Coordinates of C-alpha atoms (C1' of nucleotides) in Angstrom, one line a residue:
Chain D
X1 CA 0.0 0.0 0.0
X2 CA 1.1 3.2 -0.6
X3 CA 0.6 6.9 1.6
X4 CA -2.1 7.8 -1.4
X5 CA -4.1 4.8 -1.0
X6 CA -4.8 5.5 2.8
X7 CA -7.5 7.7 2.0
X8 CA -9.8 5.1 0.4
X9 CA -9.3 2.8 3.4
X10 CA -12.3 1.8 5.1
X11 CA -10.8 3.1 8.1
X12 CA -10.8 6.5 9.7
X13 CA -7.7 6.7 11.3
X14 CA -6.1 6.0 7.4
X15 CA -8.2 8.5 6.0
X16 CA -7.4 11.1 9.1
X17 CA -3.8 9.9 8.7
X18 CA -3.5 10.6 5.1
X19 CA -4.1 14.2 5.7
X20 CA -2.4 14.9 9.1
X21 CA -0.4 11.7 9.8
X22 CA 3.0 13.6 8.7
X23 CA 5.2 15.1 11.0
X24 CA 5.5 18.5 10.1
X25 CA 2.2 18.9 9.2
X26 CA 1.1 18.1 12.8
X27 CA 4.0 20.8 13.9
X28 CA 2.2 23.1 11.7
X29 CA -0.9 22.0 13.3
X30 CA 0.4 22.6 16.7
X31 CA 1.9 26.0 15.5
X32 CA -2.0 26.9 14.0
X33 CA -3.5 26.3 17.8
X34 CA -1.1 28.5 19.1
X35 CA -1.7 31.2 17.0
X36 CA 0.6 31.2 14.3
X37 CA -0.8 32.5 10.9
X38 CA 1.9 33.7 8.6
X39 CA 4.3 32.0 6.4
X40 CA 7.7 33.1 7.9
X41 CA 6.6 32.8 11.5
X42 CA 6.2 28.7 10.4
X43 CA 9.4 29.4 9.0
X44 CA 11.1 30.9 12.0
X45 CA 9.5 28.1 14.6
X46 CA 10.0 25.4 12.0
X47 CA 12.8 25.6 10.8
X48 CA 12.4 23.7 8.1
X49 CA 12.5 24.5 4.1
X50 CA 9.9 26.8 2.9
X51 CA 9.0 24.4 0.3
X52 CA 8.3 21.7 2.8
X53 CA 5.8 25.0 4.8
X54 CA 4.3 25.8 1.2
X55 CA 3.7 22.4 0.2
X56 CA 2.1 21.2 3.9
X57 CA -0.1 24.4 4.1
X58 CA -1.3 23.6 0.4
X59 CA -2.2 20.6 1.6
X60 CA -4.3 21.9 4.7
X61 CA -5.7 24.3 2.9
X62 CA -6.9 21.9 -0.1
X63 CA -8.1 19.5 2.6
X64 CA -10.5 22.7 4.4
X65 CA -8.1 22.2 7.1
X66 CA -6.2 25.8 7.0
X67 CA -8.3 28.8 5.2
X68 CA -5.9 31.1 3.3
X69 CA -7.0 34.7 4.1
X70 CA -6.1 37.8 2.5
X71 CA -5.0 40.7 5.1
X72 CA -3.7 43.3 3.7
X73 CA -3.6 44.3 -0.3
X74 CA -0.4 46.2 -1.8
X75 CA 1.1 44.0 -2.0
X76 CA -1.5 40.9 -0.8
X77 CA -0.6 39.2 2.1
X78 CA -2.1 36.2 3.3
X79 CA -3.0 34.5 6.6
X80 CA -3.7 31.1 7.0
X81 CA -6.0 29.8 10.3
X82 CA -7.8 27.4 11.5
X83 CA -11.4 26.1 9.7
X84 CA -13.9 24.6 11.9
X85 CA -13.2 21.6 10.3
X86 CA -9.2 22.1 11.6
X87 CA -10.7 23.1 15.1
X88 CA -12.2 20.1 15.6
X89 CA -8.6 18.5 15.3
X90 CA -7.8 20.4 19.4
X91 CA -8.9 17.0 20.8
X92 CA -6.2 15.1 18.5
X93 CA -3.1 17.9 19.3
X94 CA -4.3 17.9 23.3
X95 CA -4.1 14.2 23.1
X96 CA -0.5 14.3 21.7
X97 CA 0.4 17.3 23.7
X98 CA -1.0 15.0 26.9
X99 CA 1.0 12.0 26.1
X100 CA 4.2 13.8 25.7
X101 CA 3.8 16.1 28.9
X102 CA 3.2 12.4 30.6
X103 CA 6.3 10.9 28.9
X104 CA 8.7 12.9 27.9
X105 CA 8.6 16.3 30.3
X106 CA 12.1 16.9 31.6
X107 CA 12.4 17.3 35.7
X108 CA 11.3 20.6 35.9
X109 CA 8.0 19.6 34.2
X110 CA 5.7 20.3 30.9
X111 CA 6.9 23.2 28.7
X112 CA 3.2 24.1 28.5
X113 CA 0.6 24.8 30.7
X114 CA -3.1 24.9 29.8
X115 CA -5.8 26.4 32.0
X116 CA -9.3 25.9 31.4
X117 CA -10.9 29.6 31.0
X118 CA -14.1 28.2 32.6
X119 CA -13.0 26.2 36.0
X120 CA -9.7 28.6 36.2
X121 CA -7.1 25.0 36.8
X122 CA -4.5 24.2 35.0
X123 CA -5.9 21.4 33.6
X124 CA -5.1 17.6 31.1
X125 CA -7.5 16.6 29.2
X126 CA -9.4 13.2 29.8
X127 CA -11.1 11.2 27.4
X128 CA -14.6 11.3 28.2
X129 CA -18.0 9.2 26.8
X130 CA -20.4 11.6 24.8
X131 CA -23.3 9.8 26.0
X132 CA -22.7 9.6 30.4
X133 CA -20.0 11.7 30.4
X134 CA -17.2 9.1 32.2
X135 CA -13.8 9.0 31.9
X136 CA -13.2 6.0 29.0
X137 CA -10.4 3.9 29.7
X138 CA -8.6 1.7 26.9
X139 CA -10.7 -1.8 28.5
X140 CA -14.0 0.0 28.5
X141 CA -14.0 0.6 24.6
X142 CA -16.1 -2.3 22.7
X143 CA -15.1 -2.2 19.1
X144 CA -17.8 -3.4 16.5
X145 CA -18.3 -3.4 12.8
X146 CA -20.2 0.0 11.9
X147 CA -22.6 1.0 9.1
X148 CA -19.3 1.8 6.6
X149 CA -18.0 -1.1 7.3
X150 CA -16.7 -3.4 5.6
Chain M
X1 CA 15.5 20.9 11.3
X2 CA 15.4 16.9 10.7
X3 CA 13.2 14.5 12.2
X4 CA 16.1 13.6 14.8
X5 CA 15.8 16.6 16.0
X6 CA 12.6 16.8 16.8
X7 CA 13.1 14.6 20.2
X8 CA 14.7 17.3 21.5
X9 CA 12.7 20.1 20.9
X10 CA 10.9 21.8 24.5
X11 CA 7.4 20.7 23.2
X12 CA 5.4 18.1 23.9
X13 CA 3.9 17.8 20.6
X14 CA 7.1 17.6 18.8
X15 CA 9.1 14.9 21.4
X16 CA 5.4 12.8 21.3
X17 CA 5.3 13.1 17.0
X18 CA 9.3 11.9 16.8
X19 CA 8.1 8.4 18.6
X20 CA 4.1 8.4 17.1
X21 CA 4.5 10.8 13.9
X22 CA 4.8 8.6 11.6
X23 CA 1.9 7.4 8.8
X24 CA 2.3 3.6 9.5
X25 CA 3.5 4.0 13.1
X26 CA -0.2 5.3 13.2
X27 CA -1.4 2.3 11.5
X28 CA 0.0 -0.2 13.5
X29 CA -0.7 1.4 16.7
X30 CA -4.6 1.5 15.3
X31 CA -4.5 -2.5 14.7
X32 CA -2.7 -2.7 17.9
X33 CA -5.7 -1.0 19.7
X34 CA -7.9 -3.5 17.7
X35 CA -6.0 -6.8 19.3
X36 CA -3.5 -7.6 16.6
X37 CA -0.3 -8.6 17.7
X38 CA 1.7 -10.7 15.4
X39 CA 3.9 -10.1 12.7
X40 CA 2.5 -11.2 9.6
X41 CA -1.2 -10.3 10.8
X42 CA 0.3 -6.5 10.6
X43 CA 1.7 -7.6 7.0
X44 CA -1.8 -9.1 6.2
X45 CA -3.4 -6.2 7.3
X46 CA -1.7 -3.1 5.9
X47 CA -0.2 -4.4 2.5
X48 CA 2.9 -2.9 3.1
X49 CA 6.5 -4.2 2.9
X50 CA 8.0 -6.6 5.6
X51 CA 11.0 -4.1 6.4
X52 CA 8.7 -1.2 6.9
X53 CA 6.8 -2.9 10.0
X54 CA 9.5 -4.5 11.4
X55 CA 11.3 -1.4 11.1
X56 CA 8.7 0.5 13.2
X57 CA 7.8 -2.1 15.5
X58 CA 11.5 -1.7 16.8
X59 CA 11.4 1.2 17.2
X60 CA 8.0 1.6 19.2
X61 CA 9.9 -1.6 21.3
X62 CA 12.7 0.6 22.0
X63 CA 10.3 3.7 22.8
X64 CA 8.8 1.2 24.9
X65 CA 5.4 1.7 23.6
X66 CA 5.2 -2.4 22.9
X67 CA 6.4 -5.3 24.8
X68 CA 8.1 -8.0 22.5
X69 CA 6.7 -11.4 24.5
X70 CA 7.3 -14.7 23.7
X71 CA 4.7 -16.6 23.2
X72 CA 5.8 -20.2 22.0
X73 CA 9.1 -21.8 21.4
X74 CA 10.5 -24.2 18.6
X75 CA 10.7 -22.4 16.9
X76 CA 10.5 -18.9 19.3
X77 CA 8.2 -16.7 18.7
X78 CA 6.9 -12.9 19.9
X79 CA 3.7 -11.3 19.6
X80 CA 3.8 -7.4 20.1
X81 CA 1.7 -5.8 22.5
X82 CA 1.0 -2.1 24.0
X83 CA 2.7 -1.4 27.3
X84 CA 1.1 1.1 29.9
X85 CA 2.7 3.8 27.8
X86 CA 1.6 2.0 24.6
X87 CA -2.4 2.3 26.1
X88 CA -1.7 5.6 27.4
X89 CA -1.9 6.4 23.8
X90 CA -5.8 5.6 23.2
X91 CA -7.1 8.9 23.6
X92 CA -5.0 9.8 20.4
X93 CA -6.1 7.0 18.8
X94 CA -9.8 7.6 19.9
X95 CA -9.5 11.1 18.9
X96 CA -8.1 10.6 15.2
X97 CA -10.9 8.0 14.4
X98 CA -13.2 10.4 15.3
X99 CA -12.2 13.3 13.5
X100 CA -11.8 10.8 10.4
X101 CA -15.6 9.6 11.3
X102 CA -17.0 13.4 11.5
X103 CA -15.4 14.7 8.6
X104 CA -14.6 11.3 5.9
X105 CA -17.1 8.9 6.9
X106 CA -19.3 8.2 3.7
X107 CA -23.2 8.5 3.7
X108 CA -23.5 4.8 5.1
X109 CA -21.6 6.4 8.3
X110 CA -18.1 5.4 10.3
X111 CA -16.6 1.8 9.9
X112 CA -16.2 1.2 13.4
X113 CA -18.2 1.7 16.1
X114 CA -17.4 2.1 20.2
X115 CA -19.8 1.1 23.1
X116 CA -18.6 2.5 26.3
X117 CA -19.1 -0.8 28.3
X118 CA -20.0 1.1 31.5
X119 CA -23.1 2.9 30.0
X120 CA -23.6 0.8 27.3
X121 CA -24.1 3.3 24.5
X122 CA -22.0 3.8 21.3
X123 CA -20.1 6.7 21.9
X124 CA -17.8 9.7 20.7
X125 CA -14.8 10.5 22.5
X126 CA -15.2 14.2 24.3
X127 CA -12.6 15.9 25.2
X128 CA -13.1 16.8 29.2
X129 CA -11.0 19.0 31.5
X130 CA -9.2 16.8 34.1
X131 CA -10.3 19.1 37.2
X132 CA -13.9 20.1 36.7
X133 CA -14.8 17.3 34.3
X134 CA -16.3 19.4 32.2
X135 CA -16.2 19.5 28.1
X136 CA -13.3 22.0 27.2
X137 CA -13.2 23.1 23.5
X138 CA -10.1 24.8 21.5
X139 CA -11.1 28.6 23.1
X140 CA -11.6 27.5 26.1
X141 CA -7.9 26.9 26.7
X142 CA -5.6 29.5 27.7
X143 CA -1.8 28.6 26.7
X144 CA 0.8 29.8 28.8
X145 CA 4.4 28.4 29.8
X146 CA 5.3 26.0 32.0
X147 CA 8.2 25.2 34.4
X148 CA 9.8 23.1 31.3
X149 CA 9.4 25.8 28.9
X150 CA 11.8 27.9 27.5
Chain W
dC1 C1' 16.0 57.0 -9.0
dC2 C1' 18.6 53.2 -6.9
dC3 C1' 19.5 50.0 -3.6
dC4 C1' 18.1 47.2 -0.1
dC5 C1' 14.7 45.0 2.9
dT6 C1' 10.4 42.2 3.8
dC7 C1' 6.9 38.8 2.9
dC8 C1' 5.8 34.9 0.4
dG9 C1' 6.5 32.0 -2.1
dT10 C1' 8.8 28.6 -6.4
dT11 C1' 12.5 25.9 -8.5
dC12 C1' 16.3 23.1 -8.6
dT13 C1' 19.8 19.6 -7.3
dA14 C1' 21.9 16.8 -3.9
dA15 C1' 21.2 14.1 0.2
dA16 C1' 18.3 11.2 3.0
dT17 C1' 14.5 8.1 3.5
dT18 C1' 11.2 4.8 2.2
dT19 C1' 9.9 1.1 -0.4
dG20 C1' 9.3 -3.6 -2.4
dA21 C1' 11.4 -7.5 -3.8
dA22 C1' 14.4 -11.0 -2.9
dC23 C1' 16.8 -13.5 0.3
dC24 C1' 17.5 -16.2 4.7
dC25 C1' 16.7 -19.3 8.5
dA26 C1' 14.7 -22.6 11.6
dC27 C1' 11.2 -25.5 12.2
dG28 C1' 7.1 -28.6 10.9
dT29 C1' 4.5 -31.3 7.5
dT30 C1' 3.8 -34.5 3.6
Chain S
dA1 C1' 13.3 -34.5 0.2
dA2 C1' 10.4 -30.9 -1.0
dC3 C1' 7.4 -27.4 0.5
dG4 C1' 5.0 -24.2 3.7
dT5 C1' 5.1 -20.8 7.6
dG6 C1' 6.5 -17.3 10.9
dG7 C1' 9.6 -13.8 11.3
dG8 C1' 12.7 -11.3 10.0
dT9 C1' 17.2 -8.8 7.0
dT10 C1' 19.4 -6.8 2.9
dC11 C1' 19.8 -4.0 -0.9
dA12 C1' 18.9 -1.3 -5.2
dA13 C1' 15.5 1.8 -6.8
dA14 C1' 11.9 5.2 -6.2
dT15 C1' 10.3 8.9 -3.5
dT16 C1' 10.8 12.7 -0.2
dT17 C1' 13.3 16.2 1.9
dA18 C1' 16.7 19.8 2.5
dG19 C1' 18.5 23.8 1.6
dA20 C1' 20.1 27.3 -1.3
dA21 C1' 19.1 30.2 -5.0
dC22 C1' 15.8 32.7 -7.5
dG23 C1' 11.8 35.9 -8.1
dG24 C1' 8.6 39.5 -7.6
dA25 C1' 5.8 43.2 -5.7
dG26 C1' 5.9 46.7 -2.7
dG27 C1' 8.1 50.0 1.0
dG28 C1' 11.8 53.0 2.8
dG29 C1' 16.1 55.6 2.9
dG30 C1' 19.5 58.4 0.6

DNA sequence: CCCCCTCCGTTCTAAATTTGAACCCACGTT
DNA sequence: AACGTGGGTTCAAATTTAGAACGGAGGGGG
């Protein structure tokens, strides 16, 4: 199998994977959450080559991840941000952000802290059940054939 | 900066993405999640060349993600299976398969679906804040640093 | 007017990675 | 003895990436 042929997989982590499941597009992703917009501030995090940043935020922006807005004219200027559609992807950076703050924060502790504008804490996030509202463990997950299944 | 370098970056997202970040490191960790363990049922599976998987399945064994066990001898043989820190990693998992059901999921709906075996309902993950339990969404977060940051 | 700077890319070649196919080995079976 | 199976390793070829150079449209200073 090849990377293009994840998308028409039956499955959606292949087809989530074939548009995020790169490694600088999720840096770009985490970049987006915190506020980056412009080209040359990906640059200057990144440090990567710009064609790597042009091609990846192509990519998000062809997928509806990123929208590319114009802000400013003379000469134009775009930003690109986050869609609802890339939004919806918080859960998916937290998660990442989570497991690394749990496994790989040095002695002094995570280089991020996030508090939760509502309670006020500094706060992880937990993987909760949309229908009771519970914590959901890995051993409390049943997995069953769905309707687009094969 | 190269993907080696990403490891020692002071961000959670990039240290997590050096060991996770990688398309078919995603895929195997998804079968893993879904009870496969041997070799050739990853082969059978994702259709992808022998020295790919056993490439990453090394190198999640040496991230410590899976445990190699042995499970028979003459001749010996290992099955591959998620460590604590391997099932710390569900509410990634859980959280790409449902962005990939809410936004790629054709008109017959997801492939897969989860009961929650506590309540007993098929289920979404939500993302919930560790100290008031509550739903937290992408502006409810306030970023600031922490005592690893720079 | 001329030169240089910024922002935002594109293009090109060399270097690194990824891939699939072929090979290997130890056993078990016919 | 010949063949099948589980579980890999090796290696040349294809793909990706890196990084530097190039471009271009406007703005600012002299």
């Amino acid at each position: 199998m090849k990377w293009s042929q994840l998308a028409d997989q039956p499955c959606s982590v292949a087809r989530s994977v074939s548009v995020i499941g790169d490694r600088w597009t999720l840096m770009i992703l985490r970049d987006c959450f915190l506020g980056i917009r412009r080209f040359d501030d990906f640059e200057r995090r990144l440090r990567i080559s710009r064609s790597i940043i042009a091609d990846r935020l192509k990519h998000l922006v062809d997928e509806g991840v990123l929208r590319r807005d114009e802000y400013q004219q003379n000469p134009v200027r775009h930003e690109y941000r986050l869609t609802d559609k890339g939004l919806s992807l918080h859960p998916v950076i937290m998660a990442i952000v989570h497991w690394g703050d749990t496994h790989y924060a040095g002695e002094q502790g995570p280089p991020l802290l996030h508090r939760h504008r509502a309670c006020g804490c500094d706060f992880h996030p937990v993987l909760a059940c949309s229908e009771c509202g519970e914590p959901v463990g890995p051993r409390d997950v049943e997995v069953r054939t769905g309707p687009g299944g094969v």
